[in-house]
Short mmCIF file of C-alpha atoms and ligand atoms in Angstrom, two decimals:
data_model
loop_
_atom_site.label_atom_id
_atom_site.label_comp_id
_atom_site.label_asym_id
_atom_site.label_seq_id
_atom_site.Cartn_x
_atom_site.Cartn_y
_atom_site.Cartn_z
CA MET Y 171 -4.58 11.68 -21.90
CA ARG Y 172 -2.86 10.13 -18.88
CA ARG Y 173 0.68 8.81 -19.41
CA ILE Y 174 1.59 6.98 -16.25
CA LEU Y 175 4.75 5.66 -14.60
CA VAL Y 176 4.52 3.18 -11.71
CA THR Y 177 7.59 2.76 -9.46
CA GLY Y 178 7.71 -0.38 -7.31
CA ALA Y 179 5.69 -2.04 -10.09
CA THR Y 180 6.80 -5.57 -9.17
CA GLY Y 181 5.64 -5.20 -5.55
CA GLN Y 182 2.40 -6.28 -3.87
CA ILE Y 183 0.37 -3.23 -4.96
CA GLY Y 184 2.21 -2.55 -8.24
CA SER Y 185 1.60 -6.09 -9.52
CA GLU Y 186 -2.15 -5.38 -9.51
CA LEU Y 187 -2.28 -1.62 -9.93
CA THR Y 188 -0.19 -1.65 -13.13
CA PRO Y 189 -2.51 -4.02 -15.07
CA ALA Y 190 -5.57 -2.15 -13.73
CA LEU Y 191 -4.14 1.16 -14.96
CA ARG Y 192 -3.25 -0.41 -18.31
CA GLN Y 193 -6.78 -1.66 -18.68
CA ARG Y 194 -8.25 1.75 -17.85
CA TYR Y 195 -5.89 4.08 -19.74
CA GLY Y 196 -4.37 1.81 -22.42
CA ALA Y 197 -1.45 -0.61 -22.19
CA GLU Y 198 1.04 1.67 -23.97
CA GLN Y 199 0.22 4.60 -21.63
CA VAL Y 200 1.48 2.87 -18.47
CA VAL Y 201 5.21 2.27 -17.87
CA ALA Y 202 6.00 -0.29 -15.18
CA VAL Y 203 9.26 0.52 -13.41
CA GLY Y 204 10.84 -2.30 -11.42
CA HIS Y 205 14.09 -2.46 -9.51
CA ARG Y 206 15.84 -5.71 -8.55
CA ASN Y 207 12.92 -8.17 -8.51
CA MET Y 208 12.27 -10.02 -11.76
CA PRO Y 209 9.03 -8.79 -13.30
CA THR Y 210 6.39 -11.37 -14.14
CA GLU Y 211 5.99 -12.12 -17.84
CA SER Y 212 2.60 -10.39 -17.91
CA LEU Y 213 4.00 -7.20 -16.32
CA ARG Y 214 6.87 -7.10 -18.80
CA SER Y 215 4.91 -7.96 -21.91
CA GLY Y 216 1.67 -6.16 -20.96
CA GLY Y 217 3.12 -2.71 -21.76
CA PRO Y 218 6.36 -0.69 -21.48
CA TYR Y 219 8.76 -1.88 -18.77
CA ALA Y 220 11.97 -0.33 -17.39
CA ALA Y 221 14.14 -0.91 -14.33
CA CYS Y 222 15.82 1.72 -12.18
CA ASP Y 223 16.50 2.76 -8.61
CA ALA Y 224 13.87 5.29 -7.48
CA ARG Y 225 16.70 7.38 -5.98
CA ASP Y 226 18.49 7.68 -9.34
CA ASN Y 227 17.51 11.11 -10.67
CA THR Y 228 19.09 10.78 -14.12
CA ALA Y 229 17.68 7.32 -14.88
CA LEU Y 230 14.16 8.11 -13.64
CA ALA Y 231 14.03 11.51 -15.38
CA GLU Y 232 15.08 9.83 -18.64
CA ILE Y 233 12.16 7.39 -18.43
CA VAL Y 234 9.74 10.23 -17.62
CA GLN Y 235 11.01 12.19 -20.63
CA LYS Y 236 11.13 9.24 -23.02
CA PHE Y 237 7.50 8.27 -22.34
CA ASN Y 238 6.23 11.83 -21.87
CA ILE Y 239 4.86 10.91 -18.42
CA ASN Y 240 2.36 13.19 -16.66
CA THR Y 241 1.33 10.99 -13.69
CA ILE Y 242 3.59 9.03 -11.32
CA TYR Y 243 2.32 6.33 -8.95
CA HIS Y 244 5.28 6.11 -6.57
CA LEU Y 245 5.12 2.75 -4.77
CA ALA Y 246 8.83 1.91 -4.29
CA ALA Y 247 9.52 1.65 -0.56
CA LEU Y 248 10.70 -0.55 2.31
CA LEU Y 249 7.81 -1.69 4.54
CA SER Y 250 7.65 -1.89 8.32
CA VAL Y 251 9.51 -5.09 9.27
CA ALA Y 252 12.06 -4.67 6.47
CA ALA Y 253 12.60 -1.07 7.63
CA GLU Y 254 13.27 -2.13 11.24
CA LYS Y 255 15.94 -4.54 9.91
CA ASP Y 256 17.75 -1.73 8.07
CA PRO Y 257 16.46 1.67 9.24
CA GLN Y 258 19.15 3.65 7.41
CA LEU Y 259 18.32 2.06 4.06
CA ALA Y 260 14.59 2.52 4.76
CA TRP Y 261 15.02 6.24 5.35
CA ASP Y 262 17.17 6.56 2.23
CA VAL Y 263 14.76 4.70 -0.09
CA ASN Y 264 11.52 6.00 1.44
CA MET Y 265 12.54 9.66 1.72
CA ASN Y 266 15.22 10.25 -0.93
CA GLY Y 267 13.30 8.11 -3.43
CA LEU Y 268 10.19 10.21 -2.79
CA GLN Y 269 12.01 13.52 -2.98
CA ASN Y 270 13.58 12.43 -6.27
CA VAL Y 271 10.12 11.61 -7.65
CA LEU Y 272 8.72 14.95 -6.41
CA GLU Y 273 11.59 16.91 -7.97
CA ILE Y 274 11.10 15.13 -11.30
CA ALA Y 275 7.34 15.74 -11.02
CA ARG Y 276 8.02 19.43 -10.35
CA SER Y 277 10.26 19.86 -13.38
CA HIS Y 278 8.13 17.73 -15.75
CA GLY Y 279 4.65 18.83 -14.60
CA CYS Y 280 3.53 15.42 -13.29
CA GLY Y 281 0.89 14.53 -10.70
CA VAL Y 282 2.03 12.10 -7.98
CA PHE Y 283 0.21 9.38 -6.04
CA HIS Y 284 2.15 8.25 -2.96
CA PRO Y 285 0.56 5.92 -0.41
CA SER Y 286 0.86 6.49 3.30
CA SER Y 287 -0.13 3.83 5.85
CA ILE Y 288 -1.68 3.07 9.24
CA ALA Y 289 2.01 3.12 10.22
CA ALA Y 290 1.87 6.94 10.16
CA PHE Y 291 0.13 6.66 13.56
CA GLY Y 292 1.78 5.58 16.80
CA PRO Y 293 1.15 4.44 20.36
CA ASP Y 294 -0.28 7.86 21.43
CA THR Y 295 -2.88 7.91 18.62
CA PRO Y 296 -6.47 6.96 19.55
CA PRO Y 297 -6.56 3.37 18.18
CA ILE Y 298 -10.31 3.04 17.71
CA ASN Y 299 -12.09 5.04 15.01
CA THR Y 300 -8.77 6.90 14.54
CA PRO Y 301 -9.63 10.44 13.40
CA GLN Y 302 -8.44 11.89 10.10
CA VAL Y 303 -6.49 14.58 11.97
CA THR Y 304 -4.94 13.34 15.20
CA ILE Y 305 -1.66 12.70 17.06
CA GLN Y 306 1.03 11.22 14.78
CA ARG Y 307 4.07 10.16 16.80
CA PRO Y 308 5.04 6.76 15.31
CA ASN Y 309 7.96 4.87 16.87
CA THR Y 310 9.10 2.84 13.82
CA MET Y 311 11.40 3.99 11.02
CA TYR Y 312 8.72 3.06 8.49
CA GLY Y 313 6.10 5.12 10.33
CA ILE Y 314 8.44 8.08 10.72
CA SER Y 315 9.15 7.98 6.98
CA LYS Y 316 5.40 7.85 6.26
CA VAL Y 317 4.62 10.95 8.37
CA ALA Y 318 7.56 12.79 6.81
CA ALA Y 319 6.34 11.71 3.35
CA GLU Y 320 2.82 13.03 4.00
CA LEU Y 321 4.36 16.37 5.01
CA LEU Y 322 6.81 16.47 2.09
CA CYS Y 323 3.97 15.85 -0.37
CA ASP Y 324 1.94 18.64 1.29
CA TYR Y 325 4.99 20.91 0.93
CA TYR Y 326 5.41 20.20 -2.79
CA TYR Y 327 1.72 20.90 -3.31
CA THR Y 328 1.58 24.21 -1.43
CA ARG Y 329 5.04 25.47 -2.44
CA TYR Y 330 5.30 24.22 -6.05
CA ARG Y 331 1.71 23.22 -6.95
CA VAL Y 332 2.76 19.65 -7.72
CA ASP Y 333 -0.57 17.74 -7.77
CA THR Y 334 0.28 15.25 -5.00
CA ARG Y 335 -2.36 12.86 -3.63
CA GLY Y 336 -2.36 9.90 -1.26
CA VAL Y 337 -4.23 7.59 1.07
CA ARG Y 338 -3.34 5.92 4.36
CA TYR Y 339 -3.71 2.25 3.48
CA PRO Y 340 -4.41 -0.35 6.13
CA GLY Y 341 -2.76 -3.81 5.78
CA LEU Y 342 -3.44 -5.11 2.26
CA ILE Y 343 -4.48 -8.67 1.41
CA SER Y 344 -4.02 -10.11 -2.08
CA HIS Y 345 -3.62 -13.38 -3.95
CA ILE Y 346 -1.37 -12.14 -6.78
CA ALA Y 347 2.01 -11.01 -5.39
CA LEU Y 348 3.34 -11.91 -1.95
CA PRO Y 349 3.73 -8.96 0.43
CA GLY Y 350 7.23 -7.54 0.89
CA GLY Y 351 8.28 -7.32 4.56
CA GLY Y 352 5.35 -5.85 6.47
CA THR Y 353 3.70 -6.47 9.83
CA THR Y 354 0.32 -7.28 8.28
CA ASP Y 355 1.82 -9.95 5.95
CA TYR Y 356 0.43 -12.65 8.24
CA ALA Y 357 -3.05 -11.93 6.83
CA VAL Y 358 -1.82 -13.09 3.40
CA GLU Y 359 0.49 -15.93 4.53
CA ILE Y 360 -2.35 -17.51 6.52
CA PHE Y 361 -4.31 -18.19 3.31
CA TYR Y 362 -1.38 -19.94 1.58
CA ALA Y 363 -0.79 -22.02 4.73
CA ALA Y 364 -4.50 -22.87 5.11
CA LEU Y 365 -4.70 -24.17 1.55
CA ARG Y 366 -1.33 -25.96 1.50
CA LYS Y 367 -0.97 -27.32 5.05
CA ARG Y 368 -4.29 -26.70 6.81
CA LYS Y 369 -2.39 -24.99 9.66
CA TYR Y 370 -0.63 -21.70 10.33
CA THR Y 371 1.81 -20.36 12.94
CA CYS Y 372 1.06 -16.68 13.52
CA PRO Y 373 3.72 -14.13 14.60
CA LEU Y 374 1.09 -11.93 16.32
CA LYS Y 375 -0.98 -12.55 19.46
CA PRO Y 376 -4.50 -13.92 18.79
CA ASP Y 377 -6.31 -10.71 19.78
CA THR Y 378 -4.11 -8.21 17.88
CA ARG Y 379 -6.74 -6.22 16.01
CA LEU Y 380 -5.63 -4.28 12.91
CA ASP Y 381 -7.21 -2.31 10.10
CA MET Y 382 -7.18 -4.28 6.81
CA MET Y 383 -8.32 -4.10 3.17
CA TYR Y 384 -8.63 -6.44 0.19
CA MET Y 385 -6.52 -5.42 -2.82
CA PRO Y 386 -9.40 -4.68 -5.26
CA ASP Y 387 -10.55 -1.92 -2.88
CA ALA Y 388 -6.98 -0.57 -2.59
CA ILE Y 389 -6.61 -0.42 -6.38
CA GLN Y 390 -9.97 1.28 -6.78
CA ALA Y 391 -8.91 3.90 -4.17
CA ALA Y 392 -5.61 4.66 -5.92
CA MET Y 393 -7.34 5.25 -9.25
CA ARG Y 394 -10.34 7.11 -7.86
CA ILE Y 395 -8.38 9.66 -5.82
CA MET Y 396 -6.23 10.53 -8.85
CA GLU Y 397 -9.39 11.25 -10.85
CA ALA Y 398 -11.07 13.24 -8.05
CA ASP Y 399 -11.84 16.95 -8.24
CA SER Y 400 -8.66 18.58 -6.91
CA THR Y 401 -10.54 21.46 -5.25
CA LYS Y 402 -12.38 19.02 -2.93
CA LEU Y 403 -9.23 17.34 -1.55
CA LEU Y 404 -8.77 19.04 1.81
CA HIS Y 405 -6.52 16.23 3.16
CA ARG Y 406 -4.99 15.47 -0.21
CA ASN Y 407 -1.92 13.45 0.82
CA ALA Y 408 -3.14 11.42 3.74
CA TYR Y 409 -6.73 10.17 3.58
CA ASN Y 410 -7.66 7.49 6.11
CA ILE Y 411 -9.36 4.67 4.19
CA THR Y 412 -10.54 1.41 5.67
CA ALA Y 413 -12.56 -1.70 4.85
CA MET Y 414 -12.43 -4.19 7.74
CA SER Y 415 -10.81 -4.70 11.12
CA PHE Y 416 -9.97 -8.11 12.57
CA SER Y 417 -7.57 -10.06 14.80
CA PRO Y 418 -5.67 -13.25 13.80
CA MET Y 419 -8.16 -15.24 15.88
CA GLU Y 420 -11.11 -13.77 13.95
CA LEU Y 421 -9.43 -14.28 10.57
CA ALA Y 422 -8.68 -17.89 11.50
CA ALA Y 423 -12.35 -18.39 12.45
CA ALA Y 424 -13.47 -16.98 9.08
CA ILE Y 425 -11.11 -19.39 7.26
CA LYS Y 426 -12.24 -22.29 9.44
CA LYS Y 427 -15.81 -21.76 8.26
CA LYS Y 428 -14.59 -22.66 4.75
CA ILE Y 429 -11.85 -25.16 5.73
CA PRO Y 430 -13.09 -26.86 8.95
CA GLU Y 431 -9.83 -28.77 9.58
CA PHE Y 432 -7.75 -25.53 9.59
CA THR Y 433 -5.86 -24.79 12.83
CA ILE Y 434 -3.79 -21.83 14.02
CA ASN Y 435 -1.14 -21.56 16.70
CA TYR Y 436 0.87 -18.57 17.89
CA GLU Y 437 4.64 -17.98 18.14
CA VAL Y 438 4.79 -14.27 18.83
CA ASP Y 439 7.63 -12.36 17.18
CA PRO Y 440 8.52 -9.32 19.35
CA ILE Y 441 9.27 -7.03 16.38
CA HIS Y 442 6.00 -7.79 14.60
CA GLN Y 443 4.04 -7.54 17.85
CA ALA Y 444 5.54 -4.22 18.97
CA ILE Y 445 4.84 -2.65 15.58
CA ALA Y 446 1.27 -3.99 15.44
CA ASP Y 447 0.58 -2.78 18.99
CA SER Y 448 1.47 0.77 17.96
CA TRP Y 449 -1.01 0.85 15.04
CA PRO Y 450 -4.75 1.64 14.95
CA ASP Y 451 -7.45 -1.02 15.21
CA ASN Y 452 -9.59 0.85 12.73
CA MET Y 453 -9.49 4.30 11.15
CA ASN Y 454 -12.31 6.76 10.59
CA ASP Y 455 -12.52 7.26 6.81
CA SER Y 456 -15.40 9.75 6.66
CA ALA Y 457 -13.24 12.49 5.07
CA ALA Y 458 -12.36 10.22 2.11
CA ARG Y 459 -16.01 9.20 1.79
CA SER Y 460 -17.32 12.75 1.70
CA GLN Y 461 -14.50 14.45 -0.25
CA TRP Y 462 -13.93 12.00 -3.12
CA GLY Y 463 -16.54 9.26 -2.81
CA TRP Y 464 -14.40 6.52 -1.28
CA ALA Y 465 -16.36 3.33 -0.45
CA SER Y 466 -15.04 -0.19 0.19
CA GLN Y 467 -16.63 -3.31 -1.32
CA TYR Y 468 -15.10 -6.16 0.70
CA ASP Y 469 -15.67 -7.09 4.34
CA LEU Y 470 -13.98 -10.01 6.16
CA GLU Y 471 -16.42 -12.66 4.95
CA ARG Y 472 -16.45 -11.61 1.30
CA MET Y 473 -12.67 -11.16 1.21
CA THR Y 474 -12.08 -14.59 2.80
CA SER Y 475 -14.33 -16.38 0.29
CA ASP Y 476 -12.74 -14.63 -2.67
CA MET Y 477 -9.14 -15.14 -1.43
CA LEU Y 478 -9.66 -18.86 -0.82
CA ALA Y 479 -11.35 -19.43 -4.17
CA ARG Y 480 -8.81 -17.49 -6.23
CA LEU Y 481 -5.75 -18.73 -4.36
CA ALA Y 482 -6.94 -22.34 -4.57
CA ALA Y 483 -7.30 -21.96 -8.35
CA LYS Y 484 -3.84 -20.39 -8.59
CA LEU Y 485 -2.13 -23.04 -6.43
CA THR Y 486 -3.81 -25.86 -8.36
CA ALA Y 487 -2.72 -24.40 -11.70
P1 NAD Z 608 6.33 -4.07 -1.74
O1 NAD Z 608 7.40 -4.24 -0.72
O2 NAD Z 608 5.55 -5.24 -2.15
O3 NAD Z 608 6.91 -3.40 -3.05
C1 NAD Z 608 7.81 -2.31 -2.99
C2 NAD Z 608 8.64 -2.33 -4.24
O4 NAD Z 608 9.63 -1.31 -4.12
C3 NAD Z 608 9.37 -3.66 -4.48
O5 NAD Z 608 8.98 -4.19 -5.72
C4 NAD Z 608 10.86 -3.26 -4.49
O6 NAD Z 608 11.56 -3.92 -5.53
C5 NAD Z 608 10.78 -1.76 -4.79
N1 NAD Z 608 11.96 -1.05 -4.32
C6 NAD Z 608 12.59 -1.17 -3.13
N2 NAD Z 608 13.65 -0.34 -3.11
C7 NAD Z 608 13.67 0.32 -4.29
C8 NAD Z 608 14.50 1.30 -4.87
N3 NAD Z 608 15.57 1.78 -4.22
N4 NAD Z 608 14.22 1.75 -6.11
C9 NAD Z 608 13.16 1.27 -6.78
N5 NAD Z 608 12.33 0.32 -6.29
C10 NAD Z 608 12.59 -0.13 -5.06
O7 NAD Z 608 5.39 -2.90 -1.21
P2 NAD Z 608 3.85 -2.64 -1.52
O8 NAD Z 608 3.08 -3.42 -0.53
O9 NAD Z 608 3.58 -2.81 -2.95
O10 NAD Z 608 3.75 -1.11 -1.08
C11 NAD Z 608 3.79 -0.05 -2.00
C12 NAD Z 608 3.55 1.25 -1.26
O11 NAD Z 608 2.31 1.17 -0.55
C13 NAD Z 608 4.60 1.58 -0.20
O12 NAD Z 608 4.80 2.97 -0.14
C14 NAD Z 608 3.96 1.10 1.10
O13 NAD Z 608 4.45 1.80 2.21
C15 NAD Z 608 2.52 1.44 0.82
N6 NAD Z 608 1.60 0.66 1.67
C16 NAD Z 608 1.48 -0.69 1.48
C17 NAD Z 608 0.64 -1.42 2.31
C18 NAD Z 608 0.47 -2.91 2.15
O14 NAD Z 608 -0.17 -3.54 3.02
N7 NAD Z 608 1.00 -3.52 1.08
C19 NAD Z 608 -0.07 -0.76 3.31
C20 NAD Z 608 0.10 0.59 3.49
C21 NAD Z 608 0.93 1.30 2.64
C1 AKB Z 609 3.16 -3.17 6.75
O1 AKB Z 609 2.67 -4.04 7.49
O2 AKB Z 609 4.28 -2.68 6.89
C2 AKB Z 609 2.28 -2.62 5.65
C3 AKB Z 609 1.55 -1.41 6.07
C4 AKB Z 609 0.31 -1.54 6.86
O3 AKB Z 609 1.97 -0.31 5.81
N1 AKB Z 609 1.41 -3.67 5.22
#
């Protein structure tokens, strides 16, 4: 029986992963752990809820013990733009938070899911069809913390046999929780703006192509890799996974097909642009496909239709 703890449960991924895990494994088996953000009523009342700093060993270990946890989804982190605003805090939360989780996992026999990102690549990485194993020299604090996290998880697996697993997510698009300080956030904001104001000002250049994914695919990946046969996971902490690749101009065109009066203009933000320019256009995810059956469901067109329909319903309500 899985007894799961989710850190960063109030964030963009946690807000959807926690209910999905509760549905799959039982509401009482999944403890949502928030931090400073107020949890939504459904997160708090849908199963056990606690709040603590992911770096706090005593508090986190107490929750793990109290609920007899055997699997930790560790999502608490600072994302790319937030990390560039406070690199010291980003290193502290992203690395010391992770090491705390890994130490607790080691002493309590837990498996750990920890997501990496396209940010683990850098300007020297081949940007098109980015291989599973390639140059990783990122130039952002977020990216540096992601490469270090992939390696730290590998270390805990080989040295201590902690069952660590992870994927390199592209930018994630969702209609439930707003994203929390990333470079790819524009691909969510644009939908809110299209529905509310019929226009959007984009912080990236029109032709900035990035790897992207709709949240249902991201949730499916997080659950599927944790259920995969451990012996088949040759790249266990850092699988490239992808679903679609587009530029702001192409996303705007897809939205315009549904909302003809929609317009986009561009006011490029140098921090967003420099980060985006250092990331892949699209990753090669053949290792994830062959080793644990990864497959995406949503392309640009299907994601755009679903986002607009669900967000319109939410904004009307
Ligand atoms: P998010 O910013 O929406 O949520 C992160 C959560 O971490 C927030 O709820 C915040 O309250 C919490 N947090 C911050 N500092 C904390 C601390 N000291 N202790 C405890 N909690 C703390 O992020 P997300 O989009 O849900 O991302 C989750 C994970 O997935 C991160 O590791 C991120 O790098 C990774 N990822 C996300 C994306 C994406 O597009 N969303 C893409 C690639 C990888
Ligand atoms: C960000 O833009 O920082 C995240 C990510 C791709 O890791 N969405």
